[in-house]
XYZ file of C-alpha atoms in Angstrom:
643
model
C 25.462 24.144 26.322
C 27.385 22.253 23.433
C 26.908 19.052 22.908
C 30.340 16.719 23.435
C 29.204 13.579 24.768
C 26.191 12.931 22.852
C 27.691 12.868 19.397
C 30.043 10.104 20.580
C 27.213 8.103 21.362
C 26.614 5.611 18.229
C 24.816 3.278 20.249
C 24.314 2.342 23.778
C 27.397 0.137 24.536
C 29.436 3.825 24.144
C 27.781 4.372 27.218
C 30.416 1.779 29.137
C 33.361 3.382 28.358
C 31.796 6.770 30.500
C 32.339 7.712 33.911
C 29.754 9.057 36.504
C 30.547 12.961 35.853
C 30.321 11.674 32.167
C 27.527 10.200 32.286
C 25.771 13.306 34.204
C 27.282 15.729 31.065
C 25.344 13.250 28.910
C 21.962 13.210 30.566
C 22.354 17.288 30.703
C 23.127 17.148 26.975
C 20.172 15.149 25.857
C 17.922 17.897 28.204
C 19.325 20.152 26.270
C 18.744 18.335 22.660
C 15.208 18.140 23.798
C 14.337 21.382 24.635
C 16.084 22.477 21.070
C 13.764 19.656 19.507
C 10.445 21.564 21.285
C 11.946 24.910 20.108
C 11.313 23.922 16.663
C 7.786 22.096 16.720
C 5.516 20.536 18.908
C 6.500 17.488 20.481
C 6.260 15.068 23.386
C 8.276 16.827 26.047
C 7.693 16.899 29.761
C 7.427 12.841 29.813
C 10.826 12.804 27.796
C 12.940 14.824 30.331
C 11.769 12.482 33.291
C 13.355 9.464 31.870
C 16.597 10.515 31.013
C 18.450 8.440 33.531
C 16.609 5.938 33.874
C 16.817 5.294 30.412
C 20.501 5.559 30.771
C 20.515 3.034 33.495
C 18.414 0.630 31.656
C 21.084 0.448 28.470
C 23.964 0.230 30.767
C 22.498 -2.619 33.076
C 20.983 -4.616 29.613
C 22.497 -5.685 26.817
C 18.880 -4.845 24.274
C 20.789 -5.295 20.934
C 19.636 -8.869 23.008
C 17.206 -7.961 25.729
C 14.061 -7.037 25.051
C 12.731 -3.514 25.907
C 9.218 -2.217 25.629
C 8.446 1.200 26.857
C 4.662 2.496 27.341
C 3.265 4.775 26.206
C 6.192 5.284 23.491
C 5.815 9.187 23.691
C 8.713 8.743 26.330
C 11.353 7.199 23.227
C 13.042 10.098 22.465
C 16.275 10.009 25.337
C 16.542 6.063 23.913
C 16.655 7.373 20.193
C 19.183 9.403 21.110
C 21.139 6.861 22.363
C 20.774 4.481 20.413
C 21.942 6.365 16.934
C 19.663 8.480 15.826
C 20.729 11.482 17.647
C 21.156 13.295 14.754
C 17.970 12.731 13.058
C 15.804 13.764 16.050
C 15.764 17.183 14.806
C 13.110 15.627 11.803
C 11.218 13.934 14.887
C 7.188 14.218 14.019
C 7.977 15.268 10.271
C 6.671 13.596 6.756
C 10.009 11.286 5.726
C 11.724 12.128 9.838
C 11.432 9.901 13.267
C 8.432 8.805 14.351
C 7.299 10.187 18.060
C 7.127 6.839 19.261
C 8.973 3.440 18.507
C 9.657 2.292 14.961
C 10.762 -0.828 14.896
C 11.288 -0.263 11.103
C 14.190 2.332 12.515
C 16.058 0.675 14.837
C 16.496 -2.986 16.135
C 16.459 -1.358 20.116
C 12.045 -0.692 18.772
C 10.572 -3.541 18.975
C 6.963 -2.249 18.812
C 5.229 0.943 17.926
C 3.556 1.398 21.305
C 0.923 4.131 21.100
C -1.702 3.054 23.059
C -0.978 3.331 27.082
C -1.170 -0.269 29.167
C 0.197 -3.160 26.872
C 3.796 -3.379 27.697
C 3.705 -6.066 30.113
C 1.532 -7.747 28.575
C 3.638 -7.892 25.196
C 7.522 -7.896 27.038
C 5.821 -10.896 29.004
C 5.139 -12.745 25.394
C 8.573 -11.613 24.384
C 10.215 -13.518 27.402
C 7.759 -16.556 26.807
C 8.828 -16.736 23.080
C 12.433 -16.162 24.107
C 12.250 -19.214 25.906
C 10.577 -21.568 23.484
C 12.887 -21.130 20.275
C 15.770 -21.127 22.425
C 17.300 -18.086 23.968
C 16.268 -18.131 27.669
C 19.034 -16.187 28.604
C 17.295 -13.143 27.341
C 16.087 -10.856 29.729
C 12.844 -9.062 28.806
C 11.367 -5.324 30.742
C 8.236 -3.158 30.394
C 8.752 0.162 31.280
C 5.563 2.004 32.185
C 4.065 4.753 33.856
C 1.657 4.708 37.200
C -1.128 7.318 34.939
C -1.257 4.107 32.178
C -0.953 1.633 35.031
C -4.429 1.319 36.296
C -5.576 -0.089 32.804
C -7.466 -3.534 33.134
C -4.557 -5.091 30.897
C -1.466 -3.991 33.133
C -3.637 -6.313 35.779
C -4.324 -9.017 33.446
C -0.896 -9.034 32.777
C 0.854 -9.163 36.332
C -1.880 -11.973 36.991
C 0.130 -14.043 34.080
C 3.036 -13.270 35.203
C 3.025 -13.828 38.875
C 1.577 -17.445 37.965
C 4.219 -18.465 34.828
C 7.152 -17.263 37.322
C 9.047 -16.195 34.273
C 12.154 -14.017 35.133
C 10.561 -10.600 34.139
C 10.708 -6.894 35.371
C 8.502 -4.231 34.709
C 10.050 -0.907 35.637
C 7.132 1.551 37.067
C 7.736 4.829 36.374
C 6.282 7.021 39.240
C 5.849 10.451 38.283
C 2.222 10.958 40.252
C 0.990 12.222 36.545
C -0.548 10.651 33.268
C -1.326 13.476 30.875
C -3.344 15.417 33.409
C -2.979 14.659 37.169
C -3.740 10.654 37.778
C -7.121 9.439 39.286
C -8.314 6.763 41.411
C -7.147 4.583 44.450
C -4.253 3.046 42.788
C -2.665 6.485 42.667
C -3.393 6.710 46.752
C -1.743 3.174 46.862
C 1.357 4.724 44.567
C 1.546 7.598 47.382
C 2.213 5.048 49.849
C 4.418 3.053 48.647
C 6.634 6.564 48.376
C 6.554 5.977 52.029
C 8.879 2.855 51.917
C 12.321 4.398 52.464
C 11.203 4.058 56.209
C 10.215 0.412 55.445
C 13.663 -0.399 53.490
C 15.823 1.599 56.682
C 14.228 -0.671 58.623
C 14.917 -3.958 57.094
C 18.819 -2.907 56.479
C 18.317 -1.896 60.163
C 17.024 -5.524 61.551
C 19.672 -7.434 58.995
C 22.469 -5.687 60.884
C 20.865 -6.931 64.396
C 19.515 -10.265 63.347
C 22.819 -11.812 64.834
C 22.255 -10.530 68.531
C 18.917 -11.796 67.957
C 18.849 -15.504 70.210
C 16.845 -16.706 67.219
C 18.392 -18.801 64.444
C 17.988 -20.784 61.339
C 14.391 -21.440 60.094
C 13.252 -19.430 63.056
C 14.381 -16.120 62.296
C 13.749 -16.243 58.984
C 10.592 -16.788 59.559
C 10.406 -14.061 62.766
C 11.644 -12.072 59.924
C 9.557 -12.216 56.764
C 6.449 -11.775 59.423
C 7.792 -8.712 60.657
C 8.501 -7.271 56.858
C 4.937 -8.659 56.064
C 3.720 -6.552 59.313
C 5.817 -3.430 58.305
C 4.783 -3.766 54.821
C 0.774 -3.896 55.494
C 1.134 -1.056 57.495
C 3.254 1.125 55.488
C 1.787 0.399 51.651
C -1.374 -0.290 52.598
C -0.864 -3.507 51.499
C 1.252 -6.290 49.544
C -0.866 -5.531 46.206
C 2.271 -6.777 43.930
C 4.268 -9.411 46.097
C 0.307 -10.959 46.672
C 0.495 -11.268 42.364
C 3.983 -12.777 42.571
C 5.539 -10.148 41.936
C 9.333 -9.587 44.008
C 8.400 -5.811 44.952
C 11.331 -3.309 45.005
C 11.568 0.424 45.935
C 10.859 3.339 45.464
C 14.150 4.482 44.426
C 15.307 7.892 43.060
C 14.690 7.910 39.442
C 16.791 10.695 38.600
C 19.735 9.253 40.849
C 21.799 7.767 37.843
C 24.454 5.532 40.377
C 21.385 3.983 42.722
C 19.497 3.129 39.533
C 22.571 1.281 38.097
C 22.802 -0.632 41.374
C 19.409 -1.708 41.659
C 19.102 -2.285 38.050
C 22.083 -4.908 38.481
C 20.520 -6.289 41.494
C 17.356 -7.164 39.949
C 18.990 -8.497 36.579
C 20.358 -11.007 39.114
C 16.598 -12.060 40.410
C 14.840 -14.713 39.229
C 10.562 -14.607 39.074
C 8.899 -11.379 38.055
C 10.050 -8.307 39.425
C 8.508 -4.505 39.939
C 10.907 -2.148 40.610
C 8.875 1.728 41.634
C 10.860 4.390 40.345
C 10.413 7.797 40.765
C 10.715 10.375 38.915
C 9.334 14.292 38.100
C 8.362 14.711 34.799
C 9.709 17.699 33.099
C 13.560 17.273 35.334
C 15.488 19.682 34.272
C 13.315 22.298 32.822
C 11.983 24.083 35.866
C 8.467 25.572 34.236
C 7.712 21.582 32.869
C 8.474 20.628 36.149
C 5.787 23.296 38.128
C 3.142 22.488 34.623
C 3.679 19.255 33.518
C 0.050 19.364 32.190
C 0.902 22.029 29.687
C 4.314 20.787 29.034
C 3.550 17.511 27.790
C 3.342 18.223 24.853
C 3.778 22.146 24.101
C 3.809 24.372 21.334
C 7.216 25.414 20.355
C 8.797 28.117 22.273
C 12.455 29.834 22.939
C 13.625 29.612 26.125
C 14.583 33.060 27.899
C 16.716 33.251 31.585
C 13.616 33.440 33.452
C 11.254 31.115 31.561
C 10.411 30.786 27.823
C 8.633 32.796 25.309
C 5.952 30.957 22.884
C 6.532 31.222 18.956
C 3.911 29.656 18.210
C 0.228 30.741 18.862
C -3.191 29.811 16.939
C -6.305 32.226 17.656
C -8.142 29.582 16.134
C -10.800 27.539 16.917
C -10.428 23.937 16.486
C -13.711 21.003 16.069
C -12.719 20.239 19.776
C -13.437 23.523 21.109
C -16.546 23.640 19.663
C -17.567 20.122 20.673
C -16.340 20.789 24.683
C -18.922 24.232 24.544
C -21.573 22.250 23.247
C -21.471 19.990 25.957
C -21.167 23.014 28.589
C -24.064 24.166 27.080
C -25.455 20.989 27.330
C -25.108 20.300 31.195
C -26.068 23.896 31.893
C -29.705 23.175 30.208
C -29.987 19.370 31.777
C -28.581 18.292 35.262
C -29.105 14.762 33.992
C -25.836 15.052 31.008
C -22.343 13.845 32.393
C -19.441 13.461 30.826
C -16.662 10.744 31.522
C -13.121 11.328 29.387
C -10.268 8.494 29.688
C -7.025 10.577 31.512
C -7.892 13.097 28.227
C -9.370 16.339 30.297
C -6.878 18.981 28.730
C -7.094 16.863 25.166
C -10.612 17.494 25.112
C -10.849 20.473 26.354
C -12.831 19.686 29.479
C -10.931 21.931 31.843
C -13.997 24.312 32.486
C -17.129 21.661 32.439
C -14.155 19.484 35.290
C -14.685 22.732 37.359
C -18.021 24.199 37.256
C -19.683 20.600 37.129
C -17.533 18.697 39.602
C -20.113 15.651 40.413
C -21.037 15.345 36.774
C -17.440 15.200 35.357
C -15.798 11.563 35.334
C -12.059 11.137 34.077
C -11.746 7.393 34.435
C -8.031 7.221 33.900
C -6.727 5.319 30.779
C -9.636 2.824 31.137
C -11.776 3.111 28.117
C -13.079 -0.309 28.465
C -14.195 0.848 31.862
C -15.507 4.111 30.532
C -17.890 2.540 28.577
C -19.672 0.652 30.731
C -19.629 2.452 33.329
C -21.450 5.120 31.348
C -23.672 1.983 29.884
C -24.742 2.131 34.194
C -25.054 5.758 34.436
C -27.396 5.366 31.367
C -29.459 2.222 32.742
C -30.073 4.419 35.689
C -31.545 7.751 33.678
C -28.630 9.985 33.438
C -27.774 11.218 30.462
C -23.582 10.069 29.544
C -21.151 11.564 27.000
C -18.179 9.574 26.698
C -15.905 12.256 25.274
C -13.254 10.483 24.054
C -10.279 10.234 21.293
C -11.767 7.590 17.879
C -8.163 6.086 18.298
C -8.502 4.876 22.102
C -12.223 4.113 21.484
C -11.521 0.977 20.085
C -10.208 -0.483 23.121
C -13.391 -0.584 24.390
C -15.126 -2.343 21.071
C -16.825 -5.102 23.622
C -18.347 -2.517 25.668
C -20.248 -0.412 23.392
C -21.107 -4.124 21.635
C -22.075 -6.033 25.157
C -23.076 -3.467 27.170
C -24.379 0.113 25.398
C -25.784 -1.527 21.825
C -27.297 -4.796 22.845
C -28.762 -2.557 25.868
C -29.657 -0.103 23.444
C -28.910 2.373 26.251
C -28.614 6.169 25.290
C -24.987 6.721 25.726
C -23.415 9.496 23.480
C -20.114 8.994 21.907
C -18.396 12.129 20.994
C -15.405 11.240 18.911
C -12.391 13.555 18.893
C -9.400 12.725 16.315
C -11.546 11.084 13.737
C -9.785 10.547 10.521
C -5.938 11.580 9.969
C -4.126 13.156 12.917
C -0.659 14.538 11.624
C 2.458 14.169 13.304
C 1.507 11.573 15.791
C 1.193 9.515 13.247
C -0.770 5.840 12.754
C -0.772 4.463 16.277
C -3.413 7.867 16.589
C -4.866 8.400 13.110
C -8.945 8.005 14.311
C -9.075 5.735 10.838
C -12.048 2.896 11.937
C -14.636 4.301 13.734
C -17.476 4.757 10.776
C -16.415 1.482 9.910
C -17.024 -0.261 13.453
C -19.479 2.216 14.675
C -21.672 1.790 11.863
C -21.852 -2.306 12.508
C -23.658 -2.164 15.786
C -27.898 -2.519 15.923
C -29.206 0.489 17.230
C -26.336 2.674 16.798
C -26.680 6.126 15.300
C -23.417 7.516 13.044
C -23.050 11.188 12.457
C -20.562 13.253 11.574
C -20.617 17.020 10.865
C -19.887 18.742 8.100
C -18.898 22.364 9.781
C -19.146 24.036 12.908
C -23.072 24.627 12.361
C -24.038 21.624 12.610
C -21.713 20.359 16.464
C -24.009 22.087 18.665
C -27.447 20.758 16.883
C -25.851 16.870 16.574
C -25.077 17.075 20.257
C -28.642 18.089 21.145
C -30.017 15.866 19.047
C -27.833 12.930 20.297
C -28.956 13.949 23.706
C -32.799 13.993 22.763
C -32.296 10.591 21.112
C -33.164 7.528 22.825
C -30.607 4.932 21.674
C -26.779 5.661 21.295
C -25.490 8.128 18.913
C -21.477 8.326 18.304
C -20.396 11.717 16.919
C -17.061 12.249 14.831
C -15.549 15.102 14.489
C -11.233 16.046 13.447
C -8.301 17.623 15.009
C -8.599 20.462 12.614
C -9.807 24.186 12.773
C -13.168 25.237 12.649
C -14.815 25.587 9.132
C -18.553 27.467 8.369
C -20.321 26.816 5.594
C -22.686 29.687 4.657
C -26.268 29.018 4.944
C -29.330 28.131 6.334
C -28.350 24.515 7.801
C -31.204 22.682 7.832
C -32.362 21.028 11.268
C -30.931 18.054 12.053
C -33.664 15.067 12.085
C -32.669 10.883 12.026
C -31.397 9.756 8.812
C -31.490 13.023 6.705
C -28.677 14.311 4.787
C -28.279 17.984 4.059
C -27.978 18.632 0.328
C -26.007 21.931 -0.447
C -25.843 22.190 -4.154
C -27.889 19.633 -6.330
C -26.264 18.931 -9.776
C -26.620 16.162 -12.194
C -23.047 15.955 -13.908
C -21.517 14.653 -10.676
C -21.899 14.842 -7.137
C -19.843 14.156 -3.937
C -21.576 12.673 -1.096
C -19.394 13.696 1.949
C -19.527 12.819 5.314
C -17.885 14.933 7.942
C -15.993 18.033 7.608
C -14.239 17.211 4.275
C -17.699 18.744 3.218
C -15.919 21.853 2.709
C -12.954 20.898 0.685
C -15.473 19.235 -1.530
C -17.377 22.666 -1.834
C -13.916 24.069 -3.545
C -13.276 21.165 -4.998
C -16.867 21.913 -7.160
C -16.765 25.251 -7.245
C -12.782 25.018 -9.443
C -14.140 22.154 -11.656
C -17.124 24.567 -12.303
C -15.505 27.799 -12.802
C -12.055 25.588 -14.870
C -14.241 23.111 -17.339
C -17.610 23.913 -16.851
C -18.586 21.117 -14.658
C -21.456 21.112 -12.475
C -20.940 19.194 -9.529
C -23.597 18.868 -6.558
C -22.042 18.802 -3.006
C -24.311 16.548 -0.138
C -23.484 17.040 3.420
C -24.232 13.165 4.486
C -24.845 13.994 8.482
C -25.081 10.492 8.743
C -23.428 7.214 8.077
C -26.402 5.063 9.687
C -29.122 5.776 8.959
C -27.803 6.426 5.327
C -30.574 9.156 3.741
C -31.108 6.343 0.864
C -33.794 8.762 -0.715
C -30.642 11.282 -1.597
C -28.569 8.423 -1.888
C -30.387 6.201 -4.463
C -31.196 9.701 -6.506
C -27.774 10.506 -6.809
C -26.755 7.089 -8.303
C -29.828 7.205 -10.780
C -29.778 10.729 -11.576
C -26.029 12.491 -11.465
C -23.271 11.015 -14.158
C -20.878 9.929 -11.696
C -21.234 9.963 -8.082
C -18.248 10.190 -5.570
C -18.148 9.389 -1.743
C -15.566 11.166 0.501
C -15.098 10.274 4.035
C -11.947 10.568 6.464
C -11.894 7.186 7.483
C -11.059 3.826 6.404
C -12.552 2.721 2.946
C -13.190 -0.837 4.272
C -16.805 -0.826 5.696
C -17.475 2.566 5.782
C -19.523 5.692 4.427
C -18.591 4.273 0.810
C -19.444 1.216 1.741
C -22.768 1.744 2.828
C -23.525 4.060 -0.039
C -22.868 1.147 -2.495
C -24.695 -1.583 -0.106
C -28.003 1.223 -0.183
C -27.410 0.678 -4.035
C -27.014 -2.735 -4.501
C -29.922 -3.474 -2.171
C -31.977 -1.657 -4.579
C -30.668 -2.649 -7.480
C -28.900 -0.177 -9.026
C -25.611 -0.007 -10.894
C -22.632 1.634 -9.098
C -20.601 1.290 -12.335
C -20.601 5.225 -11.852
C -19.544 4.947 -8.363
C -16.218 5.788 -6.680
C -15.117 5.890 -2.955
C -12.534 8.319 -1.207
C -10.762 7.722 2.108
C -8.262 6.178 3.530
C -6.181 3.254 2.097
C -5.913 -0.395 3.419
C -2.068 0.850 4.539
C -0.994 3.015 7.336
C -0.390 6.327 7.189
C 2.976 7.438 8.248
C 3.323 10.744 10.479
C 3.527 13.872 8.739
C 1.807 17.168 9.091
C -2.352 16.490 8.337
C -2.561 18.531 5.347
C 0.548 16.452 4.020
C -1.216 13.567 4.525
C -4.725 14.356 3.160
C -2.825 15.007 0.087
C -1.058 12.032 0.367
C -4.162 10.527 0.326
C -6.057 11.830 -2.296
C -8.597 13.982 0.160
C -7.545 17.646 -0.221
C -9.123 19.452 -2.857
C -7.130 18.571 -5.165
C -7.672 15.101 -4.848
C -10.782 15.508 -5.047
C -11.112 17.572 -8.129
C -8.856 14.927 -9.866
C -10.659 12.006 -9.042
C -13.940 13.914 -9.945
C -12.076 14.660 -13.781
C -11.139 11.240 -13.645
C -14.857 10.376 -13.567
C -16.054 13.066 -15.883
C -13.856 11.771 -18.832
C -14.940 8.172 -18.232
C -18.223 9.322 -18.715
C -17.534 11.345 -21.963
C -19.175 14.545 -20.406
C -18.840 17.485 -22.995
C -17.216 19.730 -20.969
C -14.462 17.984 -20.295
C -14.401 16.266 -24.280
C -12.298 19.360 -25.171
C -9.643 19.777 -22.651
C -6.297 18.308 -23.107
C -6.257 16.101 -20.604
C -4.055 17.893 -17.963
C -4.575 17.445 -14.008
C -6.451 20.538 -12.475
C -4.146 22.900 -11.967
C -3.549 24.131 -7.841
């Protein structure tokens, strides 16, 4: 199909001048621009294609060159870039210098957050309303679009509990499409199946309207005859009044793919004052039949081309990533100990739990996106003997800093973190990047830090977390597999794993930048004659200060190199080991990540970017070397190493 109404769409108030059949030409078109988008890279998808008229609907009912519009999670932007005129830039969506996969408020004025993390838009289009009102523009209306998988988080609640008691005129559109990344969990998706039962309940009450006047029954009366019998009807039929008992004006569930009854409604509840819900629902993946039948693998696919009778990959890795090994360790685990469970936050098919969800049914836990939650409840699990793994992304973590603080480190209960996404992500760019966990990990008594340096060491760290009594957070990348050859050495508390011991320089890396530094070495060796040790650090608490305190007295120049944030991490705690002892750490110098965000782009992009492919490395290790006047770099003429 060729596109004719979408590039006459500049911005959404085009969308007035468009009749119904137009407006169903343009939601087919911007199907169609999506599945070309997925044809070329991986990208958000199946969530996309289930919003497409409901975000037309919302832009023709509001005015949000005005209005305030927050949707969540922000994977779902792409139908409201294209309306609102960056259709055609989309095609440089998730690429170094292109769109960003979620809001950017730094690209259009309809982004007025970059909303990453799943739960908060209520909370934050709430404080956009109150602020409207206090410097002066009350007349703004202000809506959180978000869907019934980020729903259950504790903040969504905290959030309709403000609302329902400031009475602020406020809607929050739920998005009803019975998924979150994988299938949802928990009661509140039994309530959501429910409410799909209202039609009957909203026949009815169009039913009794039309009869109220033979009813010999008048004024206050049958008003009142009336809201009891909704009340009644209601109980029975939702299994309850959960949002109109918040304060909440509870509408639907209405069609969310039927462009015309959205408009109405949308209209209608523009006109309502106090805070409104209005259930929508939708299928994610409309439009694209197999997304529709696999929403799970179409959320975010790898790109394919689409055939008459379903699509054909182009893209395929036989490699193995960090996360594959991590997920068989923990198999491995649970087959050798009936005691280890794992709990994941809505992030089965992210972590790669599909196999451990069905062969250990009663010891798998997928909490929904409730991290906070997650982590105490394994801090129970723990206080009663079992053995937890919260396997979960270093991004979303940190929602649930209070937990492992209150009720897993003060405990000092054996719960196992195993972080997946640690350090730079790629093209989902900084609302994902895994960039503080060393840092915040590494603060809490009685917390362990490790972080391997290939896939030798996953399996041992896991059994040694598991065999440790105290809690133990593992970190590991969304990156292939890397094995170092040679006889890794067993893993035991606090001891680093030196590789290659040299005295004009050494890196001391922790994680799996281990290996970059390993080529890093071996070209400054074999181009100026440098010999440069390589330490695999294991851990980040306990530091090995015996390695640690020789390499700053011994080696010319010593240089940390960690995939995380430089503030209060493994650099950091190399230089507090020194300066507790005494030492100078004139000949000191820390890698990682800057004290800025790092923009989407492809990971390799950004490590160089950042100074942490090899590279980098090399250079800043040169750097070092002619500071300290080392003779075999006197001679050289002062060029960069070369690629």
């Amino acid at each position: 199909m060729s596109s004719t109404m979408l590039p006459k769409i500049e911005s959404p108030a085009d969308l007035h001048s468009l009749s119904e059949k137009d407006l169903e030409r343009l939601a087919a078109e911007m199907r169609e621009e999506l599945i070309g988008i997925v044809g070329r890279r991986s990208a958000h998808f199946a969530s996309n294609l289930g919003v497409v008229e409901l975000c037309l609907a919302l832009h023709l009912a509001f005015d949000f060159s005005q209005d305030r519009l927050i949707w969540d999670t922000g994977h779902q932007i792409y139908p409201h870039k294209l309306i609102t005129g960056r259709a055609a830039e989309l095609h440089s969506i998730r690429t170094k210098g292109g769109l960003m996969g979620y809001p950017n408020p730094a690209e259009s004025l309809y982004d007025l957050f970059m909303t990453g993390h799943a739960g908060c838009a209520p909370s934050t289009a709430l404080g956009l309303k109150a602020g409207d009102d206090l410097v002066g523009h009350p007349e703004r209306h202000s809506v959180a679009v978000i869907g019934d998988g980020a729903f259950p988080s504790g903040i969504v609640f905290e959030a309709l509990n403000n609302a329902g008691g400031l009475r602020k005129k406020f809607l929050v559109v739920l998005n009803d499409n019975q998924m979150s990344i994988c299938p949802r969990v928990g009661g509140l998706g039994y309530y959501f199946d429910k409410a799909r039962m209202t039609p009957m309940y909203s026949d009815w009450n169009r039913r009794v309207r039309k009869l109220l006047p033979a009813i010999p029954l008048v004024g206050d009366q049958a008003d009142r005859w009336l809201q009891q019998m909704k009340d009644a009807i209601k109980a029975s039929v939702h299994g309850g009044m959960l949002f109109e008992e918040l304060g909440f004006t509870y509408i639907g569930p209405i069609d969310g793919h039927d462009l015309k009854t959205l408009r109405t409604y949308l209209e209608k509840v523009k006109a309502m004052d106090g805070p409104v819900l209005l259930h929508v629902l939708t299928d994610k993946g409309h439009g694209f039949e197999p997304a529709v039948k696999d929403p799970v693998k179409y959320h975010a696919p790898a790109p394919f081309q689409r055939v008459e009778d379903g699509i054909i990959p182009l893209k395929t890795s036989s490699h193995k990533a960090f996360t594959d090994a991590v997920s068989a360790a923990i198999f491995a685990a649970m087959e050798r100990d009936s005691k280890v469970a794992v709990l994941t936050a809505a992030m089965c098919e992210g972590n790669k739990l599909q196999k451990i969800r069905e062969v250990f049914p009663d010891r798998f836990f997928d909490t929904g996106i409730c991290e906070s939650h997650a982590v105490a409840f394994a801090a129970g699990m723990a206080k009663a003997g079992a053995r937890p793994i919260v396997d979960i992304y270093s991004t979303f973590l940190q929602r649930s800093f209070d937990q492992i603080f209150q009720e897993v480190s003060l405990q000092n209960l054996p719960v196992v973190f195993t972080l997946d996404r640690a350090g730079l992500v790629g093209s989902d760019g900084p609302t994902h990047h895994g960039s503080y966990d060393l840092a915040y990990m590494r603060m809490f008594p009685n917390m362990v830090v490790m972080a391997p340096g290939d896939e030798k060491d996953v399996a041992p760290m896991l059994e040694f977390a598991l065999g440790h009594n105290a809690p133990v957070s593992i970190r590991y990348p969304k990156a292939n597999l890397e094995t170092i050859e040679r006889e890794a050495q067993p893993i035991e508390l606090g001891q680093a794993e030196v590789l290659e011991w040299e005295t004009d320089g050494i890196f001391l890396a922790c994680g799996t930048l281990v290996s970059s530094c390993l080529r890093a070495a071996e070209r400054l060796r074999q181009q100026y004659g440098l010999r440069i040790g390589v330490v695999n650090a294991r851990f980040a608490k306990p530091l090995d200060k015996t390695v640690v305190l020789k390499a700053v007295e011994e080696c010319g120049f010593v240089i940390t190199v960690e995939e995380g944030c430089l503030a209060g991490g493994f650099g950091s705690a190399v230089l507090e080991v020194a300066s507790d002892a005494g030492l100078s750490t004139a000949n000191v110098r820390r890698l990682g990540l800057p004290d800025h965000y790092i923009l989407h782009a492809e990971r390799d992009e950004q490590l160089a970017e950042v100074g942490l492919d090899v590279d980098g490395i090399a250079r800043a290790a040169l750097e070092l070397a002619r500071a300290a006047g080392l003779p075999a770099v006197l001679a050289e003429n002062g060029q960069a190493c070369a690629t």
